[in-house]
Short mmCIF file of C-alpha atoms in Angstrom, two decimals:
data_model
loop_
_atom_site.label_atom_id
_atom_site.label_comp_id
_atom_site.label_asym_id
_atom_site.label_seq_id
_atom_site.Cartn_x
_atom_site.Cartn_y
_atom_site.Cartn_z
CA UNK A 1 114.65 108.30 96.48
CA UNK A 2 111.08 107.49 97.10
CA UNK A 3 111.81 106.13 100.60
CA UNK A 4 113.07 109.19 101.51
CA UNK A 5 109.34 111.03 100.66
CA UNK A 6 107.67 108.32 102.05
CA UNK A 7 109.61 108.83 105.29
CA UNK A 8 109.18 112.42 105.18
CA UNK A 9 105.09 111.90 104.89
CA UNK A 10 105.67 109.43 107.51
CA UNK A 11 107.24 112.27 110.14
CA UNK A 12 104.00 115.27 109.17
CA UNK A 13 101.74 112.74 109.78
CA UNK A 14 103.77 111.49 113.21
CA UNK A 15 104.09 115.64 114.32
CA UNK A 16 100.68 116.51 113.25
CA UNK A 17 99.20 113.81 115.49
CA UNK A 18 101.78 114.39 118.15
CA UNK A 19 101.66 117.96 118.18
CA UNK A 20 102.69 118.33 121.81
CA UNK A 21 105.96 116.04 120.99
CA UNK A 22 106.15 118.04 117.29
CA UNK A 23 109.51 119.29 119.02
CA UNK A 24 110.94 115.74 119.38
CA UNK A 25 109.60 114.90 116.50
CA UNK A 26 110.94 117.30 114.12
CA UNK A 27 115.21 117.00 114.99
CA UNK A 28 115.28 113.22 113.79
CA UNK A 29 113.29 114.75 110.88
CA UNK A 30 115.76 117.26 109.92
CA UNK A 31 118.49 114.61 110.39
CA UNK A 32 116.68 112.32 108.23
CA UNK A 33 116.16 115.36 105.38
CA UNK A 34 120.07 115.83 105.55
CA UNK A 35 121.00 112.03 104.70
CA UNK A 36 118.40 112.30 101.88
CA UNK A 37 119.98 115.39 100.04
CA UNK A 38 123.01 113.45 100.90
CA UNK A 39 121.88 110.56 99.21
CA UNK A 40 119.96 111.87 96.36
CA UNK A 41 123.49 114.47 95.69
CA UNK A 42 125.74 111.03 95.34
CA UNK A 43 123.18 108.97 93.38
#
């Protein structure tokens, strides 16, 4: 799903600028990731 890479570009960019919130940043991130293999295993 391209949403889901546009998403994930969307997140780097988000930690890279936010370095000092990178750790806040980065759970949602990893949530996100899972419903994408999720989504790209059932389509």
């Amino acid at each position: 799903m391209i949403l889901c890479y546009l998403l994930d570009v969307f997140f780097v960019i988000l930690s890279s600028l936010y370095s000092f919130f990178s750790s806040y940043t980065i759970f949602p991130h990893l949530l996100w990731r899972q419903c994408c293999v999720i989504n790209e295993t059932l389509i």
